[in-house]
mmCIF file of C-alpha atoms in Angstrom:
data_model
loop_
_atom_site.group_PDB
_atom_site.id
_atom_site.type_symbol
_atom_site.label_atom_id
_atom_site.label_comp_id
_atom_site.label_asym_id
_atom_site.label_seq_id
_atom_site.Cartn_x
_atom_site.Cartn_y
_atom_site.Cartn_z
ATOM 1 C CA MET N 1 94.538 117.900 92.464
ATOM 2 C CA ASN N 2 94.912 114.208 91.623
ATOM 3 C CA GLU N 3 98.130 112.564 90.459
ATOM 4 C CA THR N 4 98.737 109.794 87.941
ATOM 5 C CA VAL N 5 100.327 106.576 89.223
ATOM 6 C CA ASP N 6 100.788 103.666 86.813
ATOM 7 C CA ASP N 7 98.228 105.208 84.410
ATOM 8 C CA TYR N 8 95.620 105.617 87.189
ATOM 9 C CA GLU N 9 94.445 108.918 88.589
ATOM 10 C CA VAL N 10 94.733 108.884 92.394
ATOM 11 C CA SER N 11 94.556 111.377 95.242
ATOM 12 C CA PRO N 12 97.819 113.022 96.368
ATOM 13 C CA GLU N 13 97.543 111.189 99.708
ATOM 14 C CA PHE N 14 97.291 107.791 98.011
ATOM 15 C CA ALA N 15 100.151 108.682 95.656
ATOM 16 C CA GLN N 16 102.291 109.559 98.699
ATOM 17 C CA LEU N 17 101.385 106.248 100.356
ATOM 18 C CA LEU N 18 102.466 104.400 97.200
ATOM 19 C CA ARG N 19 105.747 106.354 96.937
ATOM 20 C CA ARG N 20 106.710 105.675 100.553
ATOM 21 C CA ALA N 21 105.703 102.018 100.302
ATOM 22 C CA GLU N 22 107.783 101.764 97.124
ATOM 23 C CA GLN N 23 110.794 103.274 98.926
ATOM 24 C CA MET N 24 110.457 100.694 101.706
ATOM 25 C CA LEU N 25 110.104 97.887 99.138
ATOM 26 C CA SER N 26 113.170 99.064 97.223
ATOM 27 C CA LYS N 27 115.294 98.605 100.369
ATOM 28 C CA MET N 28 114.366 94.915 100.120
ATOM 29 C CA GLY N 29 115.011 94.675 96.383
ATOM 30 C CA LEU N 30 111.281 94.658 95.523
ATOM 31 C CA ASP N 31 108.947 97.023 93.699
ATOM 32 C CA LEU N 32 105.240 97.826 93.705
ATOM 33 C CA LYS N 33 104.655 95.271 90.946
ATOM 34 C CA PHE N 34 105.434 92.580 93.516
ATOM 35 C CA VAL N 35 102.599 93.909 95.704
ATOM 36 C CA TYR N 36 100.283 94.277 92.706
ATOM 37 C CA ASP N 37 100.935 90.626 91.823
ATOM 38 C CA LEU N 38 100.174 89.361 95.336
ATOM 39 C CA SER N 39 96.610 88.537 94.438
ATOM 40 C CA ASP N 40 97.663 85.849 91.940
ATOM 41 C CA GLY N 41 97.199 82.298 93.248
ATOM 42 C CA GLU N 42 95.461 80.829 96.270
ATOM 43 C CA ASP N 43 94.581 82.800 99.411
ATOM 44 C CA TRP N 44 97.073 80.881 101.549
ATOM 45 C CA GLY N 45 99.940 81.986 99.290
ATOM 46 C CA PHE N 46 98.631 85.537 99.246
ATOM 47 C CA ILE N 47 98.586 85.723 103.063
ATOM 48 C CA LEU N 48 102.043 84.147 103.325
ATOM 49 C CA LYS N 49 103.498 86.641 100.813
ATOM 50 C CA CYS N 50 101.868 89.603 102.578
ATOM 51 C CA LEU N 51 103.328 88.615 105.923
ATOM 52 C CA SER N 52 106.734 87.834 104.393
ATOM 53 C CA ILE N 53 106.937 91.342 102.939
ATOM 54 C CA LEU N 54 106.041 92.883 106.285
ATOM 55 C CA GLU N 55 108.517 90.757 108.248
ATOM 56 C CA ALA N 56 111.315 91.644 105.830
ATOM 57 C CA ALA N 57 110.435 95.353 106.062
ATOM 58 C CA MET N 58 110.342 95.186 109.858
ATOM 59 C CA GLY N 59 113.760 93.547 109.889
ATOM 60 C CA GLU N 60 115.148 96.300 107.652
ATOM 61 C CA VAL N 61 113.794 99.000 109.943
ATOM 62 C CA ILE N 62 115.139 97.297 113.071
ATOM 63 C CA LEU N 63 118.591 97.070 111.516
ATOM 64 C CA ASP N 64 118.513 100.563 110.082
ATOM 65 C CA ARG N 65 116.944 102.614 112.880
ATOM 66 C CA CYS N 66 117.559 100.628 116.046
ATOM 67 C CA PHE N 67 121.114 99.423 115.529
ATOM 68 C CA ASN N 68 122.510 101.889 113.038
ATOM 69 C CA ASN N 69 123.358 105.155 114.745
ATOM 70 C CA LYS N 70 126.456 107.221 115.295
ATOM 71 C CA TYR N 71 126.702 106.153 118.951
ATOM 72 C CA ALA N 72 126.702 102.402 118.285
ATOM 73 C CA LEU N 73 129.853 100.428 118.843
ATOM 74 C CA PRO N 74 131.505 98.713 115.868
ATOM 75 C CA ARG N 75 129.669 95.492 115.043
ATOM 76 C CA ASP N 76 129.392 92.736 112.482
ATOM 77 C CA GLU N 77 126.486 93.867 110.260
ATOM 78 C CA ASN N 78 126.171 90.437 108.651
ATOM 79 C CA GLU N 79 125.895 88.727 112.039
ATOM 80 C CA LEU N 80 123.398 91.305 113.260
ATOM 81 C CA SER N 81 121.288 90.742 110.113
ATOM 82 C CA LYS N 82 121.188 87.015 110.859
ATOM 83 C CA ILE N 83 120.060 87.658 114.428
ATOM 84 C CA VAL N 84 117.266 90.025 113.348
ATOM 85 C CA ALA N 85 116.148 87.591 110.636
ATOM 86 C CA LYS N 86 115.742 84.885 113.284
ATOM 87 C CA MET N 87 113.710 87.095 115.626
ATOM 88 C CA SER N 88 110.151 85.890 116.007
ATOM 89 C CA LEU N 89 107.393 88.209 114.903
ATOM 90 C CA GLU N 90 105.461 88.175 118.161
ATOM 91 C CA GLY N 91 106.258 87.735 121.824
ATOM 92 C CA GLY N 92 108.060 89.943 124.294
ATOM 93 C CA THR N 93 111.299 89.910 122.312
ATOM 94 C CA GLY N 94 109.809 89.739 118.824
ATOM 95 C CA LYS N 95 109.969 92.250 115.985
ATOM 96 C CA LEU N 96 106.591 93.775 116.824
ATOM 97 C CA ALA N 97 107.547 94.393 120.462
ATOM 98 C CA PHE N 98 110.877 95.846 119.404
ATOM 99 C CA LEU N 99 109.354 98.221 116.851
ATOM 100 C CA ARG N 100 106.607 99.244 119.275
ATOM 101 C CA ALA N 101 109.186 100.005 121.995
ATOM 102 C CA PHE N 102 110.970 102.339 119.549
ATOM 103 C CA SER N 103 107.610 103.935 118.533
ATOM 104 C CA LEU N 104 108.070 102.727 114.978
ATOM 105 C CA LEU N 105 104.617 101.094 114.728
ATOM 106 C CA SER N 106 101.205 102.213 115.947
ATOM 107 C CA LYS N 107 99.009 99.978 118.104
ATOM 108 C CA GLU N 108 96.575 99.667 115.190
ATOM 109 C CA THR N 109 99.317 98.462 112.885
ATOM 110 C CA VAL N 110 100.527 95.931 115.444
ATOM 111 C CA THR N 111 96.944 94.615 115.660
ATOM 112 C CA PHE N 112 96.756 94.348 111.856
ATOM 113 C CA VAL N 113 100.072 92.454 111.637
ATOM 114 C CA ARG N 114 99.131 90.138 114.513
ATOM 115 C CA THR N 115 95.809 89.370 112.855
ATOM 116 C CA LEU N 116 97.543 88.681 109.541
ATOM 117 C CA ASN N 117 99.998 86.420 111.378
ATOM 118 C CA SER N 118 97.161 84.478 113.045
ATOM 119 C CA VAL N 119 95.604 83.864 109.609
ATOM 120 C CA ARG N 120 99.000 82.812 108.250
ATOM 121 C CA ASN N 121 99.345 80.381 111.171
ATOM 122 C CA ARG N 122 95.946 78.850 110.389
ATOM 123 C CA TYR N 123 97.059 78.184 106.809
ATOM 124 C CA ALA N 124 100.609 77.121 107.700
ATOM 125 C CA HIS N 125 99.653 74.631 110.387
ATOM 126 C CA ASP N 126 96.875 72.879 108.498
ATOM 127 C CA ILE N 127 97.875 72.161 104.900
ATOM 128 C CA ARG N 128 94.328 70.952 104.184
ATOM 129 C CA LEU N 129 93.267 74.612 104.204
ATOM 130 C CA ASN N 130 95.527 75.508 101.255
ATOM 131 C CA THR N 131 92.682 75.486 98.727
ATOM 132 C CA MET N 132 90.143 77.212 100.959
ATOM 133 C CA ARG N 133 89.233 80.851 100.533
ATOM 134 C CA LEU N 134 90.084 83.280 103.301
ATOM 135 C CA GLU N 135 86.421 83.726 104.254
ATOM 136 C CA GLU N 136 86.162 79.960 104.812
ATOM 137 C CA VAL N 137 89.229 79.833 107.070
ATOM 138 C CA VAL N 138 88.596 82.729 109.454
ATOM 139 C CA ASP N 139 85.536 84.467 110.916
ATOM 140 C CA GLY N 140 84.093 87.819 109.898
ATOM 141 C CA ASP N 141 85.647 89.671 112.860
ATOM 142 C CA THR N 142 89.114 88.547 111.808
ATOM 143 C CA ILE N 143 88.467 89.645 108.244
ATOM 144 C CA ARG N 144 87.202 93.020 109.457
ATOM 145 C CA SER N 145 90.470 93.420 111.407
ATOM 146 C CA LEU N 146 92.393 92.867 108.187
ATOM 147 C CA VAL N 147 90.331 95.431 106.298
ATOM 148 C CA ARG N 148 91.817 98.589 107.762
ATOM 149 C CA VAL N 149 88.974 100.878 106.684
ATOM 150 C CA ARG N 150 86.052 100.492 109.080
ATOM 151 C CA GLY N 151 82.684 99.535 107.664
ATOM 152 C CA ILE N 152 84.018 98.654 104.231
ATOM 153 C CA TYR N 153 83.695 94.874 104.562
ATOM 154 C CA ASP N 154 80.302 93.214 104.429
ATOM 155 C CA ALA N 155 78.671 90.078 103.033
ATOM 156 C CA THR N 156 78.751 91.499 99.498
ATOM 157 C CA THR N 157 82.540 91.980 99.461
ATOM 158 C CA THR N 158 84.065 89.762 96.787
ATOM 159 C CA PRO N 159 87.233 87.713 97.422
ATOM 160 C CA GLN N 160 89.114 89.971 94.965
ATOM 161 C CA GLN N 161 87.995 93.089 96.847
ATOM 162 C CA LEU N 162 89.053 91.485 100.126
ATOM 163 C CA ARG N 163 92.533 90.820 98.719
ATOM 164 C CA PHE N 164 92.708 94.425 97.540
ATOM 165 C CA PHE N 165 91.796 95.691 101.030
ATOM 166 C CA ILE N 166 94.427 93.464 102.651
ATOM 167 C CA SER N 167 97.016 94.540 100.049
ATOM 168 C CA PHE N 168 96.151 98.137 100.862
ATOM 169 C CA GLY N 169 96.708 97.326 104.549
ATOM 170 C CA VAL N 170 100.148 95.916 103.696
ATOM 171 C CA LEU N 171 100.987 99.061 101.709
ATOM 172 C CA SER N 172 99.893 101.243 104.613
ATOM 173 C CA VAL N 173 102.144 99.285 107.016
ATOM 174 C CA LEU N 174 105.064 99.766 104.611
ATOM 175 C CA TRP N 175 104.239 103.472 104.456
ATOM 176 C CA GLU N 176 104.135 103.697 108.255
ATOM 177 C CA LEU N 177 107.433 101.856 108.653
ATOM 178 C CA HIS N 178 109.105 104.140 106.133
ATOM 179 C CA PHE N 179 107.564 107.321 107.558
ATOM 180 C CA ARG N 180 108.314 106.561 111.213
ATOM 181 C CA ALA N 181 111.808 105.260 110.458
ATOM 182 C CA GLU N 182 112.898 108.358 108.529
ATOM 183 C CA PRO N 183 115.431 110.428 110.444
ATOM 184 C CA LYS N 184 113.663 113.459 111.873
ATOM 185 C CA PRO N 185 115.225 116.877 111.262
ATOM 186 C CA THR N 186 116.575 118.587 114.341
ATOM 187 C CA ILE N 187 117.628 122.163 114.787
ATOM 188 C CA LEU N 188 121.227 122.522 115.911
ATOM 189 C CA THR N 189 123.140 125.694 116.586
ATOM 190 C CA GLY N 190 124.843 125.471 113.194
ATOM 191 C CA GLY N 191 121.602 125.025 111.189
ATOM 192 C CA LEU N 192 119.249 122.269 110.078
ATOM 193 C CA SER N 193 120.520 118.706 110.444
ATOM 194 C CA THR N 194 119.216 115.142 110.770
ATOM 195 C CA MET N 195 119.959 112.691 113.533
#
């Protein structure tokens, strides 16, 4: 049975994806409207905003799940936040490597984020590209990597549809971060608990 989300009828699975993405966004002081509004403006700004959301969410998860447990020594949370904020996205000590090591991101999601970051780097390091559409800046294989549903992108895909597919990819990464970062219930002698 379908559910209604923002006056649209959607499948229960899609509604769950939106709810979990919204929970992850709320930790950063954002809401789904921010994601809905991503497609306003030029493609370079759209890509930059998408990656900014993901980097902020990754930082939140690193702080919350990797450094915040009952066995951790007392620490300066503000200082730790600054350190995580300065972590690079890629590389052996970057956010992606860290989250992968803690099994908080799938290989497919890491590939999606890396691809998005490579597109962002193309735009960021050549300001002349700021008015060019995404399809003019990167090749079809790169675009297909950003469209997380196989076979959905072809020559007839409009720029607006492409932005929707990438936005959906961002929402699915937020869902995955939220889902994998949730404390898992464990059975203890005294009953059900969370770690």
